[in-house]
């Protein structure tokens, strides 16, 4: 083909309207090229040959799937640019879109700023702050060469026994709707005239977002991950669909289908919800991606008839399939199904149009490679300050002294001798929680950041002696009268998804007993690190002087010392009801039997600063 003729092709013309570019490119594509665009593979099976020869449309990193251990952003950019060059070498040169779970900062990457998890952001009630977090996160994601993040999770939490509780902003749909403003930070804010429902991306400093998991993921019975949400359509729409209206109004470019079911119908094959509701009623014009191997959730037992899963999922409205490994089988089944007419070509064309639309809107044809000028933003002071502000505002003060007249906080930063105990006092990984470095998270000094203990030592006077014990020893407790006060930092270890499903919700590692043992001897502040409310034994409430819910605050521990020593006030409000006993669950603020220990919206304020 003459060079001049090719360059005249409309889809290669950056000044042509997006829809004209989509139409032109689609008209030039073969069936294998179309099916390739609908295929997302995991980086570990992505090779130049596979990407070029199978016309792969997307590559992703499963959480913890890095180019190398403690890979820096530049290592990620090298890897992704390598994949991209393979895609550009294909016949039509359609760039890949690379996605990853950057759900509280670019959390897979060593040295990136890690922000509080969503439940902590819900406690801030500060949508503008969440938008600023989105903008900062977008820069750090693009610095690593990634184009697309599988965030935000806009689940409306129904039951804290759910292992993904901390990925939800709140049990209140209204709060989730407000916090979805993260999308405008991630993607940039669309102009007034932007067509409703159309994907949007402001530019190279922004990243494609993904509202997930559509729909009802947070409302499953007993909070079982990937379980069944049993509710009327009216309530599903009022509670779980509501946040998607805000997301689509912001031009969210992608949506991810939920592993869960609605009244027994698997979301991944539910035509009514995926097509009639999301695409037709709500007017979503980006693309719908399956969850990880999500087509397998369609048939029980899993994988018994993958070809049938593909047919049901694609015909229901899935546009791109996060395969992520058995792409040959997916491509083969898709080819058979289209050639047999079981999947109409019109459905394939609709899916590919949506995918191409997002890629053109994202500017991937013009700027397919990483912008290395952004590398300096990774973990930069400005971003860490935003994260520190978020930590401050996310802390919820549940108790402060025996009564309002005798507040225990702020702590005396010039006290003679203080005791700090607990497995969360000096552990960055425990502070960050799941979806950090690897999917389930990891204890230890896993990245760059400041632990609670680091921040306490930096905040107290140079004459103050700080004694740290992960587990308080008998000797220390025996000599307890030497301490002015104690800070006990306990809670949940990192976890993710169904590994976090928990019907007991007691503070792990003997947390309640550690609190009681210390509080019986020394005036004590408890800081609870968790993805959700936990059982607080009556003795804990009686014997401790003060109690703070810190959720999973991320890398910027100074945000906690800023508040407990009084430089800033407590402002956090519970985004979720705090139960007395797990047999009360699910707790519903609208129900007559609502009898929480601390209600939704509770949070003592302080006037320190
Ligand atoms: C997971 C999660 C989803 C995530 C995806 C890719 O199973 O359900 O939230 O984005 O797989 O890692």
XYZ file of C-alpha atoms and ligand atoms in Angstrom:
621
model
C 0.000 0.000 0.000
C 1.414 3.410 -0.933
C 2.560 5.323 2.141
C 0.559 8.396 1.160
C -2.644 6.328 0.811
C -2.238 4.809 4.294
C -1.544 8.160 5.896
C -4.763 9.417 4.368
C -6.770 6.833 6.275
C -9.251 8.693 8.472
C -8.465 6.776 11.661
C -4.860 7.919 11.453
C -5.949 11.557 11.288
C -5.759 13.013 14.827
C -7.944 15.952 13.750
C -10.792 13.778 12.490
C -13.845 13.359 14.803
C -13.565 10.328 17.089
C -16.644 8.638 15.692
C -15.330 9.015 12.144
C -12.018 7.453 13.214
C -13.864 4.600 14.943
C -16.033 3.929 11.907
C -13.111 4.044 9.492
C -10.905 1.761 11.558
C -13.692 -0.732 12.238
C -14.377 -0.958 8.501
C -10.781 -2.019 7.875
C -10.663 -4.728 10.587
C -10.833 -8.476 10.032
C -12.667 -10.765 12.469
C -9.396 -11.874 14.154
C -8.444 -8.223 14.635
C -11.862 -7.448 16.131
C -11.745 -10.422 18.491
C -8.201 -9.465 19.452
C -9.406 -6.045 20.581
C -11.910 -7.747 22.901
C -9.152 -9.806 24.486
C -7.301 -8.694 27.611
C -4.361 -10.861 28.725
C -2.192 -10.800 31.839
C 1.355 -9.479 31.402
C 2.900 -12.831 32.313
C 1.547 -14.409 29.103
C 2.083 -11.346 26.924
C 4.909 -11.685 24.397
C 5.636 -9.632 21.273
C 4.465 -12.515 19.096
C 1.205 -13.006 21.005
C 0.397 -9.293 21.032
C 1.214 -8.760 17.362
C -0.157 -11.987 15.907
C -3.334 -12.180 18.020
C -4.005 -8.439 17.688
C -4.368 -8.226 21.475
C -6.311 -5.136 22.548
C -5.334 -4.944 26.210
C -2.752 -6.191 28.682
C -3.060 -5.968 32.444
C -1.115 -6.625 35.610
C -2.866 -8.759 38.132
C -2.088 -7.363 41.590
C 1.472 -8.357 42.438
C 2.411 -9.138 38.849
C 5.317 -6.741 38.478
C 8.185 -6.629 35.928
C 10.520 -7.432 38.870
C 10.500 -7.303 42.677
C 10.291 -3.697 43.923
C 10.079 -2.515 40.328
C 10.246 1.251 39.988
C 7.933 3.259 37.742
C 10.587 3.373 35.030
C 10.799 -0.441 35.050
C 7.030 -0.577 34.532
C 7.216 1.965 31.720
C 9.947 -0.048 29.981
C 7.833 -3.204 30.168
C 4.624 -1.578 28.952
C 6.324 0.332 26.152
C 7.722 -3.007 25.018
C 4.236 -4.467 24.788
C 3.024 -1.314 23.052
C 5.677 -1.487 20.339
C 4.509 -5.029 19.567
C 0.937 -3.805 19.199
C 1.995 -0.916 16.973
C 3.786 -3.445 14.752
C 0.480 -5.185 13.955
C -1.184 -4.650 10.567
C -3.370 -1.733 11.617
C -1.113 -0.575 14.468
C -3.875 -0.382 17.072
C -2.273 0.433 20.455
C -3.000 -1.656 23.530
C -4.608 -0.167 26.598
C -2.730 -1.326 29.708
C -4.711 -1.668 32.919
C -3.942 -2.317 36.571
C -5.473 -2.120 40.046
C -4.223 1.242 41.251
C -6.998 1.546 43.814
C -5.395 3.700 46.528
C -2.506 5.271 44.678
C -0.346 3.411 42.190
C -0.094 0.773 44.879
C 1.727 -1.933 42.895
C 4.745 0.282 42.368
C 7.565 0.623 44.908
C 7.852 4.190 46.170
C 4.444 5.325 44.958
C 2.234 7.355 47.286
C -0.295 5.039 48.947
C -3.474 6.805 50.043
C -6.046 5.669 52.617
C -8.361 2.968 51.352
C -11.867 3.995 50.264
C -13.561 3.415 53.610
C -11.193 5.955 55.158
C -11.899 8.401 52.345
C -15.604 7.923 52.970
C -14.959 8.993 56.586
C -13.516 12.313 55.342
C -16.774 13.256 53.537
C -14.430 15.449 51.468
C -15.180 14.881 47.760
C -12.781 17.620 46.669
C -9.950 15.905 48.555
C -10.840 12.613 46.853
C -10.734 14.378 43.483
C -7.259 15.720 44.318
C -6.210 12.202 45.252
C -7.441 11.069 41.837
C -5.389 13.726 40.067
C -2.240 12.835 42.016
C -2.781 9.120 41.468
C -3.297 9.665 37.736
C 0.125 11.285 37.412
C 1.849 8.435 39.242
C 0.004 5.830 37.183
C 0.858 7.468 33.848
C 4.485 7.845 35.000
C 4.627 4.045 35.061
C 3.261 3.791 31.508
C -0.124 2.447 32.598
C -3.145 3.916 30.738
C -6.074 2.552 32.785
C -6.850 1.860 36.432
C -9.540 -0.512 37.675
C -10.884 2.114 40.050
C -12.976 3.428 41.717
C -14.884 0.650 43.387
C -18.313 2.242 43.894
C -19.793 -0.618 45.861
C -22.405 0.431 48.409
C -21.537 -1.605 51.503
C -24.291 -3.836 52.800
C -22.469 -5.937 55.383
C -18.990 -5.469 56.973
C -18.454 -9.210 56.936
C -17.589 -8.641 53.246
C -13.863 -9.014 52.617
C -13.971 -5.973 50.324
C -15.621 -3.701 52.886
C -12.648 -1.325 52.871
C -12.902 -0.909 49.092
C -16.313 0.690 49.582
C -16.628 4.372 50.502
C -19.716 3.777 52.610
C -22.951 1.940 53.389
C -24.738 5.123 52.320
C -25.266 5.389 48.546
C -25.228 9.189 48.833
C -21.669 9.173 50.225
C -20.507 6.718 47.544
C -22.043 8.964 44.868
C -20.160 11.967 46.265
C -16.823 10.155 46.571
C -17.073 8.919 42.979
C -15.636 12.348 42.182
C -12.354 10.440 42.187
C -13.164 9.833 38.505
C -12.915 13.540 37.713
C -9.518 13.528 39.373
C -8.341 10.434 37.538
C -9.720 11.304 34.059
C -10.001 15.076 34.400
C -13.313 16.946 34.437
C -15.330 16.923 31.180
C -16.457 20.304 29.827
C -20.124 21.294 30.071
C -20.716 20.410 26.439
C -19.298 16.889 26.801
C -21.937 14.443 25.518
C -23.601 12.512 28.373
C -22.357 8.968 28.831
C -19.457 9.440 26.449
C -15.962 8.415 27.658
C -13.638 11.257 28.589
C -9.950 11.853 29.177
C -8.462 15.318 29.575
C -4.913 14.456 28.528
C -1.638 12.633 29.138
C -1.616 13.521 32.846
C -4.874 11.676 33.305
C -5.792 8.026 33.341
C -8.773 6.008 32.129
C -10.984 5.059 35.100
C -13.193 2.036 35.687
C -16.317 2.113 37.851
C -16.730 -1.287 39.500
C -18.228 -3.789 40.077
C -21.487 -3.409 38.218
C -23.815 -3.998 40.015
C -24.714 -4.834 43.597
C -21.308 -6.253 44.564
C -21.561 -4.727 48.041
C -25.027 -6.014 48.756
C -24.560 -9.771 48.813
C -26.154 -11.949 51.464
C -23.985 -12.039 54.632
C -21.342 -10.077 52.715
C -20.106 -13.166 50.912
C -17.652 -12.206 48.175
C -19.056 -13.043 44.725
C -22.314 -13.930 46.439
C -25.952 -13.202 45.717
C -27.643 -9.819 46.126
C -31.291 -10.478 46.796
C -33.350 -7.338 46.353
C -36.059 -5.765 44.236
C -34.992 -3.930 41.105
C -36.314 -0.745 42.704
C -33.923 -1.093 45.649
C -31.063 -2.282 43.438
C -31.490 0.870 41.367
C -31.903 3.179 44.376
C -28.907 1.814 46.283
C -26.435 0.048 43.996
C -27.056 1.547 40.546
C -27.180 5.124 41.890
C -23.378 5.706 42.029
C -23.069 4.703 38.363
C -25.233 7.678 37.413
C -22.561 9.937 38.958
C -19.771 7.965 37.302
C -21.347 8.090 33.844
C -22.141 11.794 34.247
C -18.382 12.326 34.808
C -17.584 10.514 31.574
C -16.251 7.330 33.145
C -14.677 5.467 30.254
C -15.005 1.896 31.455
C -17.148 -0.179 33.803
C -16.296 -3.606 35.219
C -18.916 -6.319 35.651
C -19.390 -7.859 39.096
C -18.609 -11.447 40.038
C -21.784 -11.431 42.122
C -25.358 -12.341 41.212
C -28.648 -10.507 41.437
C -31.518 -12.684 42.649
C -29.577 -15.710 41.414
C -28.685 -14.286 38.009
C -24.943 -14.032 37.403
C -24.083 -10.432 36.536
C -21.627 -11.510 33.840
C -24.483 -12.979 31.800
C -27.313 -10.641 32.805
C -28.424 -8.929 29.577
C -31.037 -6.827 31.372
C -28.522 -5.183 33.739
C -25.452 -5.072 31.479
C -27.173 -3.918 28.298
C -30.715 -2.706 28.949
C -29.835 -0.844 32.169
C -26.159 0.168 31.895
C -25.929 0.832 28.165
C -29.470 1.678 27.123
C -31.156 3.198 30.181
C -28.084 4.877 31.698
C -26.577 5.681 28.290
C -23.066 4.369 29.002
C -20.968 4.654 25.810
C -17.583 3.459 27.052
C -16.765 -0.216 27.265
C -17.700 -2.912 29.767
C -14.887 -5.214 30.871
C -15.383 -8.554 32.611
C -13.772 -9.195 35.939
C -10.791 -11.569 36.241
C -11.806 -14.750 34.427
C -15.321 -13.509 35.098
C -16.910 -15.545 32.311
C -16.188 -18.632 34.384
C -18.656 -17.421 37.013
C -21.441 -17.897 34.476
C -21.536 -21.662 34.486
C -21.319 -23.963 37.496
C -19.196 -25.927 38.052
C -16.651 -23.394 36.903
C -15.363 -23.892 33.368
C -17.617 -26.857 32.603
C -18.469 -25.237 29.273
C -16.310 -22.213 28.619
C -17.628 -21.780 25.069
C -21.119 -21.365 26.486
C -19.837 -18.866 29.052
C -18.304 -16.822 26.250
C -21.558 -16.839 24.287
C -23.678 -15.823 27.271
C -21.245 -13.170 28.506
C -20.621 -11.440 25.193
C -24.278 -11.531 24.175
C -25.234 -10.099 27.599
C -23.051 -7.059 26.917
C -19.466 -7.752 27.982
C -17.239 -5.866 25.512
C -13.728 -6.805 26.665
C -12.866 -10.042 28.429
C -10.240 -10.080 31.184
C -9.379 -13.615 30.161
C -6.550 -13.331 31.490
C -4.460 -16.439 30.617
C -6.287 -18.838 28.269
C -6.548 -16.339 25.444
C -6.133 -19.003 22.731
C -9.259 -20.779 23.939
C -11.169 -17.513 24.244
C -10.190 -16.425 20.736
C -11.012 -19.860 19.294
C -14.427 -19.997 21.014
C -15.231 -16.436 19.980
C -14.300 -17.213 16.368
C -16.484 -20.330 16.332
C -19.401 -18.498 17.957
C -19.289 -15.591 15.493
C -18.865 -17.835 12.473
C -21.803 -19.966 13.617
C -23.913 -16.850 14.185
C -24.394 -17.606 17.897
C -22.744 -14.256 18.564
C -24.014 -11.727 16.025
C -21.395 -9.662 14.200
C -23.394 -6.586 15.269
C -22.558 -7.440 18.899
C -18.857 -7.773 18.063
C -18.910 -4.478 16.167
C -20.628 -2.728 19.074
C -17.991 -4.051 21.507
C -15.073 -3.096 19.262
C -16.513 0.353 18.563
C -16.688 0.998 22.309
C -13.127 -0.168 22.853
C -11.774 1.886 19.926
C -13.762 4.916 21.122
C -12.035 4.802 24.514
C -8.621 4.328 22.887
C -9.123 7.338 20.596
C -10.504 9.453 23.462
C -7.500 8.387 25.568
C -5.127 9.680 22.860
C -3.387 6.313 22.660
C -2.974 6.529 18.894
C -1.132 9.844 19.233
C 0.734 9.068 22.462
C 1.117 5.295 22.753
C 4.297 5.335 24.865
C 4.966 6.384 28.456
C 5.667 10.026 29.246
C 8.906 9.746 31.234
C 8.704 13.399 32.226
C 6.150 12.325 34.850
C 8.573 10.066 36.736
C 9.399 12.861 39.154
C 5.807 12.868 40.420
C 6.066 9.353 41.873
C 5.926 9.560 45.667
C 6.646 13.286 45.486
C 6.309 15.538 48.543
C 3.199 17.243 47.180
C 1.381 13.937 46.740
C 2.471 12.700 50.156
C 1.087 15.891 51.659
C -2.285 15.211 50.013
C -2.161 11.685 51.425
C -1.243 13.047 54.871
C -4.233 15.398 54.733
C -6.429 12.450 53.776
C -5.137 10.446 56.742
C -5.875 13.325 59.118
C -9.417 13.730 57.823
C -10.124 9.987 57.750
C -9.509 9.364 61.461
C -12.718 8.890 63.440
C -12.581 9.716 67.167
C -14.901 7.273 68.914
C -13.944 8.051 72.540
C -11.979 10.891 74.145
C -11.755 10.686 77.935
C -14.294 9.538 80.477
C -16.443 12.535 79.548
C -16.397 15.754 77.550
C -14.986 17.684 80.521
C -11.925 15.434 80.796
C -10.681 14.885 77.233
C -7.680 12.589 76.957
C -6.532 13.936 73.607
C -4.460 15.774 72.468
C -1.572 13.830 73.911
C 1.286 15.619 75.663
C 4.137 15.579 73.159
C 6.568 16.457 75.976
C 5.552 13.634 78.272
C 8.460 12.036 80.102
C 8.009 8.427 78.924
C 5.460 6.842 76.610
C 4.757 3.253 75.621
C 3.805 2.301 72.074
C 2.641 -1.273 71.462
C 0.962 -3.396 68.810
C 1.643 -4.983 65.416
C 0.339 -1.935 63.596
C 2.549 0.589 65.373
C 5.605 0.120 63.193
C 4.494 -1.810 60.122
C 3.990 0.025 56.833
C 2.406 -2.981 55.137
C -0.159 -3.398 57.900
C -0.831 0.341 57.689
C -1.537 0.121 53.936
C -3.720 -2.970 53.933
C -4.593 -5.052 50.913
C -4.005 -4.156 47.241
C -0.526 -2.917 48.125
C 2.457 -4.463 46.381
C 0.439 -7.683 46.049
C -3.291 -8.321 46.076
C -3.502 -9.445 49.692
C -0.952 -6.853 50.818
C 2.118 -7.710 52.858
C 3.364 -6.864 56.356
C 6.703 -5.126 56.844
C 8.561 -2.174 55.381
C 7.232 -2.963 51.883
C 7.659 0.481 50.348
C 8.632 4.061 51.180
C 6.550 5.716 53.876
C 6.175 6.649 57.534
C 4.770 4.335 60.166
C 2.771 5.500 63.163
C 5.843 4.947 65.371
C 8.069 6.903 62.973
C 5.631 9.790 63.178
C 5.284 9.645 66.969
C 9.065 9.780 67.397
C 9.235 12.733 65.023
C 6.416 14.543 66.826
C 7.441 14.239 70.496
C 9.931 16.432 72.301
C 13.564 15.380 72.346
C 13.363 14.685 76.087
C 10.447 12.281 75.672
C 11.419 8.617 75.899
C 9.443 6.406 73.487
C 9.412 2.678 74.304
C 8.109 0.400 71.540
C 7.091 -3.244 72.005
C 5.194 -5.123 69.300
C 3.740 -7.247 72.111
C 3.852 -5.734 75.606
C 6.049 -7.766 77.937
C 5.127 -8.648 81.517
C 8.122 -6.642 82.719
C 6.984 -3.552 80.903
C 3.466 -3.875 82.226
C 4.844 -4.487 85.706
C 6.741 -1.208 85.520
C 3.768 0.563 84.024
C 3.785 3.439 86.500
C 6.799 4.810 84.681
C 4.724 5.716 81.643
C 2.752 8.921 81.140
C 0.462 7.180 78.637
C 0.358 4.299 76.134
C -0.641 4.113 72.484
C -1.930 0.686 71.418
C -1.993 0.121 67.645
C -3.818 -3.097 66.748
C -6.158 -4.350 64.066
C -6.418 -6.436 60.930
C -3.497 -7.668 58.835
C -3.665 -6.950 55.106
C -6.139 -9.008 53.090
C -8.225 -8.825 49.920
C -11.435 -10.196 48.436
C -12.798 -13.433 49.840
C -9.732 -13.936 52.022
C -11.215 -11.095 54.023
C -14.712 -12.538 54.332
C -15.155 -12.812 58.092
C -18.199 -13.590 60.193
C -16.547 -13.038 63.609
C -14.916 -9.630 63.182
C -12.916 -9.810 66.413
C -9.658 -7.894 66.491
C -7.051 -10.448 65.357
C -3.895 -11.441 67.203
C -5.480 -11.096 70.620
C -6.104 -7.413 70.054
C -8.822 -6.994 72.669
C -6.690 -8.654 75.367
C -3.616 -6.576 74.505
C -5.686 -3.421 74.781
C -7.139 -4.484 78.156
C -3.759 -5.603 79.561
C -2.205 -2.235 78.783
C -5.212 -0.040 79.563
C -5.586 -1.613 83.018
C -2.148 -0.291 83.922
C -1.529 2.830 81.825
C -3.809 5.613 80.481
C -4.257 4.377 76.935
C -5.143 5.622 73.449
C -6.178 2.802 71.107
C -5.726 3.268 67.357
C -7.589 0.539 65.456
C -6.346 -0.278 61.944
C -9.037 -2.184 60.067
C -11.031 -2.334 56.888
C -14.290 -2.161 58.814
C -15.919 -1.922 62.255
C -14.774 -4.682 64.624
C -16.064 -6.174 67.863
C -15.071 -3.923 70.778
C -15.298 -5.776 74.089
C -17.008 -3.726 76.839
C -13.750 -3.724 78.831
C -12.019 -2.090 75.888
C -14.501 0.746 75.902
C -14.497 1.082 79.678
C -10.782 0.864 80.309
C -9.354 2.866 77.422
C -9.125 6.627 77.664
C -9.473 7.235 73.927
C -10.294 5.241 70.788
C -9.611 6.157 67.149
C -10.626 4.269 64.005
C -7.784 4.721 61.481
C -8.952 2.214 58.808
C -6.015 1.468 56.428
C -4.311 4.883 56.190
C -1.507 4.096 53.729
C 2.086 5.363 53.654
C 1.691 8.755 55.330
C 1.624 7.912 59.048
C 2.291 11.507 60.072
C -1.356 12.223 59.400
C -2.089 10.303 62.610
C 0.436 12.112 64.827
C -0.747 15.438 63.366
C -4.123 14.839 65.015
C -3.387 12.846 68.183
C -0.893 15.504 69.297
C -3.318 18.295 68.482
C -1.877 20.081 65.447
C -5.139 19.328 63.635
C -8.687 18.563 64.773
C -10.527 15.291 64.404
C -13.111 15.581 61.607
C -13.817 12.029 60.471
C -17.365 10.665 60.521
C -18.238 6.952 60.409
C -19.040 5.911 56.811
C -20.457 2.689 58.192
C -22.528 1.729 61.244
C -20.474 0.278 64.098
C -22.254 -2.779 65.448
C -22.317 -3.965 69.047
C -22.374 -7.633 68.107
C -22.041 -9.453 64.774
C -25.423 -11.083 65.274
C -26.917 -7.661 64.584
C -25.607 -7.748 61.000
C -26.554 -6.506 58.522
C -27.233 -3.223 60.327
C -29.505 -0.905 58.418
C -29.785 2.729 59.482
C -33.317 2.890 58.104
C -34.503 -0.181 60.020
C -36.523 0.213 63.240
C -34.244 -2.257 65.005
C -31.202 -0.053 64.344
C -29.176 -0.273 67.552
C -25.492 0.344 66.740
C -22.651 0.933 69.171
C -21.811 4.018 67.082
C -24.232 5.114 64.319
C -23.396 5.996 60.725
C -22.055 9.555 60.808
C -20.742 9.367 64.381
C -17.386 10.970 65.126
C -16.301 13.166 68.016
C -14.787 16.422 66.873
C -12.087 18.258 68.714
C -11.002 21.855 68.833
C -7.309 21.383 69.366
C -5.839 23.376 66.539
C -10.142 -8.987 40.845
C -11.158 -7.993 41.362
C -11.219 -6.719 40.572
C -9.873 -6.427 39.963
C -9.565 -7.527 38.968
C -8.199 -7.346 38.313
O -10.587 -10.293 41.005
O -12.483 -8.462 41.541
O -11.640 -5.683 41.467
O -9.892 -5.167 39.309
O -9.621 -8.819 39.560
O -7.180 -7.544 39.241
